[in-house]
């Protein structure tokens, strides 16, 4: 089947849905090798991880520069990486090869949210 027969296959909504499905909570220790290679990108919790991945795929350099200038996208600081290792912290991750986008969200335990 030709891709032209399904124009929705290239739709932004479909791509965002696929990215959302590929997002997962993973232990930082499993990502340390990528951090050592310099391929991990920190995404602040104020941003939507899927939106950032979408803009990366679109090669939106202008938006990334704005985010980097604002300090909401960048490298994982060594002190954060060390703390996450010590605490075996879970982070949300999304791979947009060769990059691994990670986002740490401080959330209350489910039991506390139910009260």
PDB file of C-alpha atoms in Angstrom:
ATOM      1  CA  UNK A   1       0.000   0.000   0.000  1.00  0.00           C
ATOM      2  CA  UNK A   2       1.379   3.405  -0.919  1.00  0.00           C
ATOM      3  CA  UNK A   3       1.761   6.016   1.786  1.00  0.00           C
ATOM      4  CA  UNK A   4      -0.067   8.534  -0.422  1.00  0.00           C
ATOM      5  CA  UNK A   5      -3.192   6.421  -0.062  1.00  0.00           C
ATOM      6  CA  UNK A   6      -3.232   7.274   3.650  1.00  0.00           C
ATOM      7  CA  UNK A   7      -2.414  10.973   3.986  1.00  0.00           C
ATOM      8  CA  UNK A   8      -3.353  10.875   7.681  1.00  0.00           C
ATOM      9  CA  UNK A   9      -0.228   8.737   8.238  1.00  0.00           C
ATOM     10  CA  UNK A  10       1.777  11.983   8.189  1.00  0.00           C
ATOM     11  CA  UNK A  11      -0.631  13.975  10.338  1.00  0.00           C
ATOM     12  CA  UNK A  12       0.710  15.827  13.393  1.00  0.00           C
ATOM     13  CA  UNK A  13      -2.060  14.331  15.534  1.00  0.00           C
ATOM     14  CA  UNK A  14      -1.079  10.785  14.606  1.00  0.00           C
ATOM     15  CA  UNK A  15       2.595  11.506  15.257  1.00  0.00           C
ATOM     16  CA  UNK A  16       1.772  13.012  18.673  1.00  0.00           C
ATOM     17  CA  UNK A  17      -0.332   9.943  19.506  1.00  0.00           C
ATOM     18  CA  UNK A  18       2.525   7.626  18.555  1.00  0.00           C
ATOM     19  CA  UNK A  19       4.955   9.653  20.675  1.00  0.00           C
ATOM     20  CA  UNK A  20       2.595   9.553  23.641  1.00  0.00           C
ATOM     21  CA  UNK A  21       2.432   5.762  23.380  1.00  0.00           C
ATOM     22  CA  UNK A  22       6.234   5.549  23.374  1.00  0.00           C
ATOM     23  CA  UNK A  23       6.600   7.596  26.562  1.00  0.00           C
ATOM     24  CA  UNK A  24       7.477   5.510  29.611  1.00  0.00           C
ATOM     25  CA  UNK A  25       8.543   5.784  33.222  1.00  0.00           C
ATOM     26  CA  UNK A  26      12.040   4.293  33.531  1.00  0.00           C
ATOM     27  CA  UNK A  27      14.682   4.128  36.231  1.00  0.00           C
ATOM     28  CA  UNK A  28      17.465   6.684  35.809  1.00  0.00           C
ATOM     29  CA  UNK A  29      20.103   3.981  36.235  1.00  0.00           C
ATOM     30  CA  UNK A  30      18.920   2.416  32.967  1.00  0.00           C
ATOM     31  CA  UNK A  31      19.611   5.707  31.169  1.00  0.00           C
ATOM     32  CA  UNK A  32      23.023   6.484  32.633  1.00  0.00           C
ATOM     33  CA  UNK A  33      24.875   5.038  29.647  1.00  0.00           C
ATOM     34  CA  UNK A  34      23.015   7.504  27.406  1.00  0.00           C
ATOM     35  CA  UNK A  35      23.824  10.332  29.808  1.00  0.00           C
ATOM     36  CA  UNK A  36      27.511   9.355  29.615  1.00  0.00           C
ATOM     37  CA  UNK A  37      27.284   9.551  25.802  1.00  0.00           C
ATOM     38  CA  UNK A  38      25.762  13.038  26.023  1.00  0.00           C
ATOM     39  CA  UNK A  39      22.509  12.046  24.327  1.00  0.00           C
ATOM     40  CA  UNK A  40      20.099  12.772  27.191  1.00  0.00           C
ATOM     41  CA  UNK A  41      18.027  15.956  27.015  1.00  0.00           C
ATOM     42  CA  UNK A  42      16.374  17.238  30.205  1.00  0.00           C
ATOM     43  CA  UNK A  43      12.847  18.580  29.769  1.00  0.00           C
ATOM     44  CA  UNK A  44      11.407  20.667  32.593  1.00  0.00           C
ATOM     45  CA  UNK A  45       8.140  19.450  34.150  1.00  0.00           C
ATOM     46  CA  UNK A  46       6.489  22.691  33.014  1.00  0.00           C
ATOM     47  CA  UNK A  47       6.633  21.411  29.412  1.00  0.00           C
ATOM     48  CA  UNK A  48       4.770  18.564  27.749  1.00  0.00           C
ATOM     49  CA  UNK A  49       7.282  15.838  26.901  1.00  0.00           C
ATOM     50  CA  UNK A  50       5.371  14.877  23.744  1.00  0.00           C
ATOM     51  CA  UNK A  51       5.310  18.503  22.537  1.00  0.00           C
ATOM     52  CA  UNK A  52       9.080  18.749  22.975  1.00  0.00           C
ATOM     53  CA  UNK A  53       9.630  15.478  21.102  1.00  0.00           C
ATOM     54  CA  UNK A  54       7.336  16.652  18.301  1.00  0.00           C
ATOM     55  CA  UNK A  55       9.287  19.902  17.905  1.00  0.00           C
ATOM     56  CA  UNK A  56      12.551  17.926  17.894  1.00  0.00           C
ATOM     57  CA  UNK A  57      11.266  15.706  15.085  1.00  0.00           C
ATOM     58  CA  UNK A  58      10.158  18.837  13.198  1.00  0.00           C
ATOM     59  CA  UNK A  59      13.707  20.216  13.641  1.00  0.00           C
ATOM     60  CA  UNK A  60      12.279  23.413  15.144  1.00  0.00           C
ATOM     61  CA  UNK A  61      15.608  25.004  16.087  1.00  0.00           C
ATOM     62  CA  UNK A  62      13.985  28.341  16.947  1.00  0.00           C
ATOM     63  CA  UNK A  63      11.667  26.786  19.560  1.00  0.00           C
ATOM     64  CA  UNK A  64      14.509  24.730  21.034  1.00  0.00           C
ATOM     65  CA  UNK A  65      16.670  27.832  21.339  1.00  0.00           C
ATOM     66  CA  UNK A  66      13.856  29.608  23.189  1.00  0.00           C
ATOM     67  CA  UNK A  67      13.477  26.657  25.549  1.00  0.00           C
ATOM     68  CA  UNK A  68      17.233  26.414  26.129  1.00  0.00           C
ATOM     69  CA  UNK A  69      17.489  30.167  26.770  1.00  0.00           C
ATOM     70  CA  UNK A  70      14.654  29.842  29.301  1.00  0.00           C
ATOM     71  CA  UNK A  71      16.440  26.894  30.965  1.00  0.00           C
ATOM     72  CA  UNK A  72      13.528  24.498  30.484  1.00  0.00           C
ATOM     73  CA  UNK A  73      15.375  22.219  28.026  1.00  0.00           C
ATOM     74  CA  UNK A  74      19.030  21.282  28.303  1.00  0.00           C
ATOM     75  CA  UNK A  75      21.475  18.782  29.677  1.00  0.00           C
ATOM     76  CA  UNK A  76      21.010  16.812  32.864  1.00  0.00           C
ATOM     77  CA  UNK A  77      23.259  18.421  35.445  1.00  0.00           C
ATOM     78  CA  UNK A  78      25.793  16.080  37.049  1.00  0.00           C
ATOM     79  CA  UNK A  79      24.394  16.763  40.535  1.00  0.00           C
ATOM     80  CA  UNK A  80      20.905  15.742  39.359  1.00  0.00           C
ATOM     81  CA  UNK A  81      22.277  12.621  37.690  1.00  0.00           C
ATOM     82  CA  UNK A  82      24.123  11.689  40.880  1.00  0.00           C
ATOM     83  CA  UNK A  83      21.068  12.258  43.083  1.00  0.00           C
ATOM     84  CA  UNK A  84      18.846  10.301  40.697  1.00  0.00           C
ATOM     85  CA  UNK A  85      21.355   7.441  40.766  1.00  0.00           C
ATOM     86  CA  UNK A  86      21.520   7.409  44.576  1.00  0.00           C
ATOM     87  CA  UNK A  87      17.730   7.476  44.918  1.00  0.00           C
ATOM     88  CA  UNK A  88      17.095   5.138  41.963  1.00  0.00           C
ATOM     89  CA  UNK A  89      14.737   7.809  40.648  1.00  0.00           C
ATOM     90  CA  UNK A  90      12.207   7.119  37.940  1.00  0.00           C
ATOM     91  CA  UNK A  91      11.971   9.624  35.097  1.00  0.00           C
ATOM     92  CA  UNK A  92       9.646   9.883  32.137  1.00  0.00           C
ATOM     93  CA  UNK A  93      11.542   9.149  28.953  1.00  0.00           C
ATOM     94  CA  UNK A  94      10.916   9.336  25.243  1.00  0.00           C
ATOM     95  CA  UNK A  95      13.430   8.323  22.577  1.00  0.00           C
ATOM     96  CA  UNK A  96      13.805  10.477  19.480  1.00  0.00           C
ATOM     97  CA  UNK A  97      16.969   8.867  18.162  1.00  0.00           C
ATOM     98  CA  UNK A  98      19.698   9.636  18.819  1.00  0.00           C
ATOM     99  CA  UNK A  99      18.292  11.662  21.725  1.00  0.00           C
ATOM    100  CA  UNK A 100      16.600  10.469  24.902  1.00  0.00           C
ATOM    101  CA  UNK A 101      14.289  13.100  26.334  1.00  0.00           C
ATOM    102  CA  UNK A 102      13.837  12.794  30.105  1.00  0.00           C
ATOM    103  CA  UNK A 103      11.529  14.545  32.498  1.00  0.00           C
ATOM    104  CA  UNK A 104      11.532  14.338  36.273  1.00  0.00           C
ATOM    105  CA  UNK A 105       8.160  15.026  37.831  1.00  0.00           C
ATOM    106  CA  UNK A 106       7.845  15.335  41.565  1.00  0.00           C
ATOM    107  CA  UNK A 107       4.510  13.711  42.247  1.00  0.00           C
ATOM    108  CA  UNK A 108       2.849  12.680  45.446  1.00  0.00           C
ATOM    109  CA  UNK A 109       2.244   8.966  46.016  1.00  0.00           C
ATOM    110  CA  UNK A 110      -1.117   7.719  44.720  1.00  0.00           C
ATOM    111  CA  UNK A 111      -2.382   7.102  48.260  1.00  0.00           C
ATOM    112  CA  UNK A 112      -1.894  10.786  49.138  1.00  0.00           C
ATOM    113  CA  UNK A 113      -3.662  11.941  45.966  1.00  0.00           C
ATOM    114  CA  UNK A 114      -6.741   9.889  46.869  1.00  0.00           C
ATOM    115  CA  UNK A 115      -7.264  11.632  50.206  1.00  0.00           C
TER     116      UNK A 115
END
